[in-house]
Coordinates of C-alpha atoms in Angstrom, one line a residue:
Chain G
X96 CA -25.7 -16.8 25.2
X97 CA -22.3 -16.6 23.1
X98 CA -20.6 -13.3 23.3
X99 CA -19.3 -12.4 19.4
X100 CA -15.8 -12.1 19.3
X101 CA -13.8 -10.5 16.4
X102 CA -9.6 -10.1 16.4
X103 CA -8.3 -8.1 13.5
X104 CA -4.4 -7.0 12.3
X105 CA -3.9 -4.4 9.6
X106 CA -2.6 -7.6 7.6
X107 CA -6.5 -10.3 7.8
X108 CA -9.1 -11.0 9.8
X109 CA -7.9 -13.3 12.7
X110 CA -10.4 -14.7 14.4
X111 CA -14.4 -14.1 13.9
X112 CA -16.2 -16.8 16.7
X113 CA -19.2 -16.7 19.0
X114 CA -17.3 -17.8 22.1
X115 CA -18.6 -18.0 26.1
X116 CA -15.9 -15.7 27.6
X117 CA -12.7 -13.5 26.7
X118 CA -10.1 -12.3 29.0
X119 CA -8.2 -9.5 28.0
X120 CA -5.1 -8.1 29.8
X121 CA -5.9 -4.5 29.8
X122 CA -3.3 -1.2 30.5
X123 CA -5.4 -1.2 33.9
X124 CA -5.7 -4.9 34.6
X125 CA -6.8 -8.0 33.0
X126 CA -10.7 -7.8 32.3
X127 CA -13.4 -10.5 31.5
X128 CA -16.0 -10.2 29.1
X129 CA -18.8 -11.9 28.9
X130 CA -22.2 -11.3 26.9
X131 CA -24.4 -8.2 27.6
X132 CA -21.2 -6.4 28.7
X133 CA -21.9 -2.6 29.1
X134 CA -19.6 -0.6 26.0
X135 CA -16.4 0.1 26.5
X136 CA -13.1 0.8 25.1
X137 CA -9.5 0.2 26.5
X138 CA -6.1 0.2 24.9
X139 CA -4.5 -3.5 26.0
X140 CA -1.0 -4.1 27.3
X141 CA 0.9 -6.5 25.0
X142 CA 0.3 -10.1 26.3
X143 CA -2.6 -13.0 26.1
X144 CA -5.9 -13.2 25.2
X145 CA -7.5 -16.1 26.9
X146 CA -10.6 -17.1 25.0
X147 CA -12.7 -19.5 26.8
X148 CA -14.9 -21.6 24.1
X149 CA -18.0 -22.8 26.9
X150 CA -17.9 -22.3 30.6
X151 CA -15.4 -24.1 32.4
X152 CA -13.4 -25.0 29.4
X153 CA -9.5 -24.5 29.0
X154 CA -8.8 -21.3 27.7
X155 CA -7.0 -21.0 24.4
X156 CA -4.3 -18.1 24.7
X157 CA -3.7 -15.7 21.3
X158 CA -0.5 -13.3 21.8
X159 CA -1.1 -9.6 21.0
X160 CA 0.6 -6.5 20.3
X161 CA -0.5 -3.0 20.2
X162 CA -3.7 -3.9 20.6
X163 CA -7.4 -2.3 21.7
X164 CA -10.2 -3.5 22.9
X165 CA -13.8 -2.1 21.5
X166 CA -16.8 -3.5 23.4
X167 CA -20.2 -2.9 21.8
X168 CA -23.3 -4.4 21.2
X169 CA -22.4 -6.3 18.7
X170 CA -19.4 -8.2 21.4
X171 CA -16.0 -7.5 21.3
X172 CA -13.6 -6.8 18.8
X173 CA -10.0 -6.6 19.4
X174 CA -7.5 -4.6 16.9
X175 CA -4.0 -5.6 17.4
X176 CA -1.1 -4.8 15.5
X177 CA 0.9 -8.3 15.8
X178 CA -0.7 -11.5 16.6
X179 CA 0.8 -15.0 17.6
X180 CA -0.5 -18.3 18.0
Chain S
X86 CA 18.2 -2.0 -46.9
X87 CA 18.6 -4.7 -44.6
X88 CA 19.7 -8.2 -45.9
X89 CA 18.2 -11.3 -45.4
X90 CA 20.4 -12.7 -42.5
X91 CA 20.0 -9.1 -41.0
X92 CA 15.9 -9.2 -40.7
X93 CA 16.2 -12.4 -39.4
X94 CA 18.1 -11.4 -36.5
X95 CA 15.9 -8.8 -35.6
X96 CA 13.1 -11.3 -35.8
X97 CA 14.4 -13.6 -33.7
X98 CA 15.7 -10.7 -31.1
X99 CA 11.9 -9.0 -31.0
X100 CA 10.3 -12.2 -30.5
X101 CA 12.7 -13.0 -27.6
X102 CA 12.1 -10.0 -26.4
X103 CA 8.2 -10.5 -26.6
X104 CA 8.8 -13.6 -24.8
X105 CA 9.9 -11.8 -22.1
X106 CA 7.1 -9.2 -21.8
X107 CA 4.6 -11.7 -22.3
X108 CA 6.0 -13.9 -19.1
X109 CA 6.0 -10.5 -16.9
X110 CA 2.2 -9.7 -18.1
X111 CA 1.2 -13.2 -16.4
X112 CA 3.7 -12.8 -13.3
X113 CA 2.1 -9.1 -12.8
X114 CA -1.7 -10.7 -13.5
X115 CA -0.8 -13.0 -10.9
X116 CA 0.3 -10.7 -7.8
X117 CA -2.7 -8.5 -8.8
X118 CA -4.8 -10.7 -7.6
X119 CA -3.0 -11.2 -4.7
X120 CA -2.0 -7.5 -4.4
X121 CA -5.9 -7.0 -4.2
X122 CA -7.3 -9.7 -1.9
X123 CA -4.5 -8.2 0.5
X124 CA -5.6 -5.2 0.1
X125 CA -9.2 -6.5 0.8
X126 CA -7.9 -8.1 4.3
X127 CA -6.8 -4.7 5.5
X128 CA -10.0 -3.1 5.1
X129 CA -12.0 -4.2 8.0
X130 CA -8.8 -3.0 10.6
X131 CA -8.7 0.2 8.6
X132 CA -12.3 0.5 8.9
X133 CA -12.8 -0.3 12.6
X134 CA -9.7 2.0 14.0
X135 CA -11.5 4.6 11.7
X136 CA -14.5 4.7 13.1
X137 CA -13.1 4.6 16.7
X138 CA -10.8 7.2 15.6
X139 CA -13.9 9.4 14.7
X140 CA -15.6 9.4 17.8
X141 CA -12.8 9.7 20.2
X142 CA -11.9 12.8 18.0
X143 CA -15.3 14.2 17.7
X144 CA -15.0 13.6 22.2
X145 CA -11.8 15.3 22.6
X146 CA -12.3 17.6 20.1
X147 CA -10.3 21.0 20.5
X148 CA -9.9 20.5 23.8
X149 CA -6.2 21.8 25.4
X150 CA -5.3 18.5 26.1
X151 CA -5.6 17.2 22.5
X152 CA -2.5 15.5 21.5
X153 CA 0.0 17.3 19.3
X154 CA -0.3 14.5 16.1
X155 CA -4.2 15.6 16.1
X156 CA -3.9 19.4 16.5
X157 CA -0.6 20.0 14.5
X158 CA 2.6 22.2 16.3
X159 CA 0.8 25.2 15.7
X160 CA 2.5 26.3 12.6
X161 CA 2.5 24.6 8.9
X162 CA 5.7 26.0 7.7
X163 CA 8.0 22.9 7.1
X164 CA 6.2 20.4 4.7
X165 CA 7.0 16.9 4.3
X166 CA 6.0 14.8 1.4
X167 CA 6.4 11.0 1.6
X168 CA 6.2 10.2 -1.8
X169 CA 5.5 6.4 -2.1
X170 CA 7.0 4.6 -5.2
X171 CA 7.6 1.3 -6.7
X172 CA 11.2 -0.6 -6.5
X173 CA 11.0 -1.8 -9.7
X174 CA 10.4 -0.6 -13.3
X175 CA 7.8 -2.3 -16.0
X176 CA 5.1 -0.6 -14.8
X177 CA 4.8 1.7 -17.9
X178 CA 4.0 5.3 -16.6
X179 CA 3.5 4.9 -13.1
X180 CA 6.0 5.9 -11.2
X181 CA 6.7 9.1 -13.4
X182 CA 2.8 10.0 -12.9
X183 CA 3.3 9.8 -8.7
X184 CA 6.9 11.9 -9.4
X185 CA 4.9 14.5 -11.4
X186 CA 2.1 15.0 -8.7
X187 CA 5.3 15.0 -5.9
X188 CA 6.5 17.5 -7.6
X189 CA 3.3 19.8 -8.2
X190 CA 2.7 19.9 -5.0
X191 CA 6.1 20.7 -4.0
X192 CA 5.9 23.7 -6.4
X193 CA 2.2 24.6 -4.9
X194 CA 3.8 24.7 -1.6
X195 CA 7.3 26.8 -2.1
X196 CA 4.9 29.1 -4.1
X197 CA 3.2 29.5 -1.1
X198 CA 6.2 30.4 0.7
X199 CA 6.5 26.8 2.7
X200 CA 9.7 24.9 2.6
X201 CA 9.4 21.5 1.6
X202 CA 11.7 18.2 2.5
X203 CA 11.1 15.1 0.5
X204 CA 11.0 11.1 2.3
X205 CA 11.0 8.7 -0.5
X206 CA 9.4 5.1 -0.1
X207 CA 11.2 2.7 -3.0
X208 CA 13.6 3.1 -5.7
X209 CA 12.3 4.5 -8.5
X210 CA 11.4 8.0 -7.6
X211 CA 14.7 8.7 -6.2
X212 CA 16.8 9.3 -9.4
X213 CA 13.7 11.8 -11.2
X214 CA 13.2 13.7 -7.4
X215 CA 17.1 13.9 -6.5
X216 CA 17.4 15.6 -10.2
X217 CA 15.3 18.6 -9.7
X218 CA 15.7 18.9 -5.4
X219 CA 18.8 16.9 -4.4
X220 CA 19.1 18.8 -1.2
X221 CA 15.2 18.3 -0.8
X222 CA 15.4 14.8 0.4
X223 CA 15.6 13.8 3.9
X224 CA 15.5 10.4 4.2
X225 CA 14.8 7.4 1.8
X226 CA 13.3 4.0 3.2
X227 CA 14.3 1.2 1.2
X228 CA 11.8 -1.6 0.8
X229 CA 13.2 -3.6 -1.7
X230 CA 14.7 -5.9 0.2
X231 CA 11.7 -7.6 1.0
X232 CA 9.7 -9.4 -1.4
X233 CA 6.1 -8.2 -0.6
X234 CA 6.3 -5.2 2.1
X235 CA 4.1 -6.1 4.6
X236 CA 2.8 -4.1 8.5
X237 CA 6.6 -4.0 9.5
X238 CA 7.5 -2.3 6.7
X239 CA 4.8 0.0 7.0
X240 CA 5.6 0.4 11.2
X241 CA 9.0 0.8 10.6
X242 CA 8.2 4.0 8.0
X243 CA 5.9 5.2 10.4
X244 CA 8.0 5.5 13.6
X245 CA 10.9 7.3 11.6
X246 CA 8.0 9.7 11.0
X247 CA 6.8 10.2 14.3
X248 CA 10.4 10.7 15.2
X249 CA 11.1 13.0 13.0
X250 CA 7.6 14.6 14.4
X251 CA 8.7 14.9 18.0
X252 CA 11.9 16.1 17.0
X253 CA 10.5 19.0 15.3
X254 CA 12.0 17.8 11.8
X255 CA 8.7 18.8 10.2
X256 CA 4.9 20.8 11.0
X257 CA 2.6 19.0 8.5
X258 CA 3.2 15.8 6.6
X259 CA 1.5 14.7 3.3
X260 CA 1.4 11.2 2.0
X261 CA 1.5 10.9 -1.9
X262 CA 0.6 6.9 -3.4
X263 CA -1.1 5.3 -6.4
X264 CA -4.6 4.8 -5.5
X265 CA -5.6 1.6 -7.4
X266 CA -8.7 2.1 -9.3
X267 CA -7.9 -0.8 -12.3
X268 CA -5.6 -2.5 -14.0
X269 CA -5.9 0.9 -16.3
X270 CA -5.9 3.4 -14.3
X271 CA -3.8 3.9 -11.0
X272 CA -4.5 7.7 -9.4
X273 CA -1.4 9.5 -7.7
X274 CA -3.1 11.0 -4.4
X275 CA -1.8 13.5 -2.2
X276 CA -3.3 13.0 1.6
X277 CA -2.8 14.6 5.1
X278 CA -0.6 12.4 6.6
X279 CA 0.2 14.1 10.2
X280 CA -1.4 16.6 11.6
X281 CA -4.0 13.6 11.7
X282 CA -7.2 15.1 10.0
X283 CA -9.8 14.3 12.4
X284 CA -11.2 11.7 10.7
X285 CA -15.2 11.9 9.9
X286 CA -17.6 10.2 11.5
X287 CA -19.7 7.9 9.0
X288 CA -23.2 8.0 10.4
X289 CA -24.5 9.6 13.6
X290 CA -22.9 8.4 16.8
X291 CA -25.1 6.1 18.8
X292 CA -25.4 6.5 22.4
X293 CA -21.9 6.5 22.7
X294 CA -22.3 8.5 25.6
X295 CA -22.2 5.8 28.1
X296 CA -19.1 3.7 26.7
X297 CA -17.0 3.4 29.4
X298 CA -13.0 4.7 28.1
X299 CA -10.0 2.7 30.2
X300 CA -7.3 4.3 30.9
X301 CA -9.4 8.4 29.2
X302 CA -10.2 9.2 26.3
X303 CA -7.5 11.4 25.8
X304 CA -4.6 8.4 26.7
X305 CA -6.8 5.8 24.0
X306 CA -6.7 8.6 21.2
X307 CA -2.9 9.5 21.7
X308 CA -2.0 5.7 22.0
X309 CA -4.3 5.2 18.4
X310 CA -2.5 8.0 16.5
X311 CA 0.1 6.7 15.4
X312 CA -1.5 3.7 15.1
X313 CA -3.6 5.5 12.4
X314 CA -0.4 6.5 11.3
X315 CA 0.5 3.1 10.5
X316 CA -2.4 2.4 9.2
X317 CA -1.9 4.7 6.6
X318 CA 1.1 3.8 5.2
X319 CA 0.3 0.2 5.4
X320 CA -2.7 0.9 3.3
X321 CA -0.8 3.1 0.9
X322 CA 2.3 0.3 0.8
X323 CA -0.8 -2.4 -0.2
X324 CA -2.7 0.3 -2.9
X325 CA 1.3 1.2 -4.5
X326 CA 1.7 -2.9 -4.6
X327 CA -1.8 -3.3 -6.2
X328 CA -1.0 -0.1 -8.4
X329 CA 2.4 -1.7 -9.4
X330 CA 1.2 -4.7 -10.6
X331 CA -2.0 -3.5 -12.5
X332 CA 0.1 -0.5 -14.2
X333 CA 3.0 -3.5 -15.1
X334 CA 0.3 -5.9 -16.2
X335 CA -1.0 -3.4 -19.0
X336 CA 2.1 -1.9 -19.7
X337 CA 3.7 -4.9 -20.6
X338 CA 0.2 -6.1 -22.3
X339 CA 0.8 -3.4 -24.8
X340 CA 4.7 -4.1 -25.4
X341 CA 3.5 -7.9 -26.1
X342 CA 1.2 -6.5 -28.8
X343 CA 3.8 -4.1 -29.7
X344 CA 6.0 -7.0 -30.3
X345 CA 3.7 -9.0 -32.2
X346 CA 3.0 -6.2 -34.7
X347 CA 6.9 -6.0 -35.2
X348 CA 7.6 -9.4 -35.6
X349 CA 4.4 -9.2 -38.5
X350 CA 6.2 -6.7 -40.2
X351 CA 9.4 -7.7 -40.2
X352 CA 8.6 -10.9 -41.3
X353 CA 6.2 -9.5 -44.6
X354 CA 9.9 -8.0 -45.0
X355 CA 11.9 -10.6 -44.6
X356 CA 9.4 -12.8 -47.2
X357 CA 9.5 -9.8 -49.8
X358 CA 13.2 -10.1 -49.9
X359 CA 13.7 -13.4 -50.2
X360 CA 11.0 -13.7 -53.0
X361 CA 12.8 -11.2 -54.9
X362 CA 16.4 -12.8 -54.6
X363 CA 15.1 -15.9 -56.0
X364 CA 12.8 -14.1 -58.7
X365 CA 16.2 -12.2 -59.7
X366 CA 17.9 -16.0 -59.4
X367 CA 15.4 -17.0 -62.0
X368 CA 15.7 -14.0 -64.3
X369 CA 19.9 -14.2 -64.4
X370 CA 19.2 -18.7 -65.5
X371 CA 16.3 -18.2 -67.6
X372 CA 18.4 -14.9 -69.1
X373 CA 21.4 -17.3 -69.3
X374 CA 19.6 -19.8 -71.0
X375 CA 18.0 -17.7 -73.7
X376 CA 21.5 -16.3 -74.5
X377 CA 22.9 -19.8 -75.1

């Protein structure tokens, strides 16, 4: 099962992908999240997102700043202020 | 009355002057577009931090440990109005309809016995503001030095107004921009810009109940404030661009017409004249020729 995954800036729409696996480096530690994660909402240190396309792939890294991190059912959608990469 | 090398002057001046309109109506038809799918790009960010906004608000509510940008300092004497305007002119009556409503509300609030400072976003609301409250102003932010203002604009505006906030420069912030409605009509708003108005929450919250917050709840919605802050003026810097452009594009539509009907005239002038120099030609030889 792909887990929905949607990065936003105030200036477009980033990213909008079904994707196996995101790691996001959150103010309390990096975090995975995978499909059917339980909601959740944490603000997100500046640094990279690591999206892993299938299981065991290489990740692709996105640099954020400012970010957040919303986890719902519909997967997880990361607002960020400044995007690289 | 003007002679025939006169009228043609003016012909040629109005029609070089059309020119010019005419090639600023299809520059400003141009950005519009642009001006409005950037607008359209913000809207899902502005949409999302909303609603997230919403519910963290509705969750910390009135509690003590609210954070002074939702719950205000506790008084609402010292006003500030950030009165976005455009940098540059062509834009017909824009930018004096956005100084007018600055200005009303300025008078609404002094009536009611507020003082009120003035920030000023772009150049051309400084000269019409500075003439009626020159020791008014606190600050102006230039952004003309940049050829669309973009986020950073927008962030760098925003932190000198949290500054001033946690200084204590000012209790209650309003944010007065063009809302873009067409091409015809662009409507100055005044909005709440800090205190943050808890913003509303669309529908009913789900079962939000069991979303997990990391760090609280309190520590996400003061770390999104002034996000929403941002937010704000980005969206208002994107509706003044949209604004500018759709206000310049008619504006200069109507000078090009303006022009036209000119250059008609002058030139059913300019033919009536010349007709009658060379029917009065023909009257002095045939008279001549009679006489002989």
């Amino acid at each position: 099962m792909p887990l929905h995954f949607e990065l936003v800036t105030p200036a477009r729409h980033v990213r909008s992908d079904d994707v196996h696996m995101v790691v996001v480096p959150g103010t309390e530690g990096e975090f995975g999240v995978l499909e059917g994660h339980a909601p959740f909402m944490s603000t997100i240190r500046d640094g990279a997102l690591q999206i892993f396309k299938t299981a065991g792939a290489s990740p692709e890294t996105i640099e954020v700043r400012g970010g957040f991190a919303e986890v719902g059912e519909n997967g997880l959608t990361i607002l960020a202020e400044h995007v690289e990469g | 009355m003007a002679n025939l090398k006169e009228l043609k002057g003016r012909i040629k001046s109005v029609r070089s002057t059309q020119k010019i309109t005419k090639a600023k109506q299809m520059v400003a038809a141009a950005k519009l577009r642009r001006a409005q799918e950037a607008a359209e790009e913000a809207r899902p960010y502005a949409e999302r931090l909303n609603a997230v906004m919403a519910s963290l608000a509705a969750k910390v509510g009135d509690s003590a440990a609210a954070p002074k940008l939702l719950t205000g300092t506790g008084s609402d004497q010292r006003h500030l109005l950030v009165v976005v305007n455009t940098d540059k002119g062509l834009c017909g009556g824009l930018n004096a309809n956005i100084v007018k409503e600055a200005l009303r509300k300025a008078a609404a609030l002094r009536e009611a016995g507020k003082t009120v400072e003035f920030y000023l976003v772009g150049k051309k609301g400084r000269a019409p503001i500075k003439r009626a409250n020159a020791s008014a102003i606190a600050k102006h932010f230039d952004t003309s030095d940049v050829r669309t203002p973009g986020f950073n604009e927008a962030e760098a505006i925003a932190n000198e107004l949290l500054e001033m906030f946690e200084d204590g420069a000012f209790d209650v912030a309003h944010l007065i921009y063009p809302i873009f409605k067409s091409a015809l009509a662009q409507n100055p708003t005044v909005q709440q810009l800090i205190p943050v108005p808890a913003p509303e929450a669309g529908d009913v919250p789900k079962a939000d109940a069991v979303v997990e917050y990391e760090p609280g709840e309190e520590e996400i919605l003061e770390a999104l404030l002034p996000r929403y802050v941002r937010t704000q003026l980005f969206a208002a810097l994107l509706e003044r661009e949209a604004s500018e452009q759709g206000a310049s594009m008619t504006a200069m539509d109507n000078a090009t017409r303006n022009a036209g009907d000119l250059i008609k005239n002058l030139n059913i002038e300019y033919n009536r004249q010349r007709q009658a120099a060379i029917t009065t030609e023909l009257i002095e030889i045939i008279a001549g020729a009679e006489a002989l």
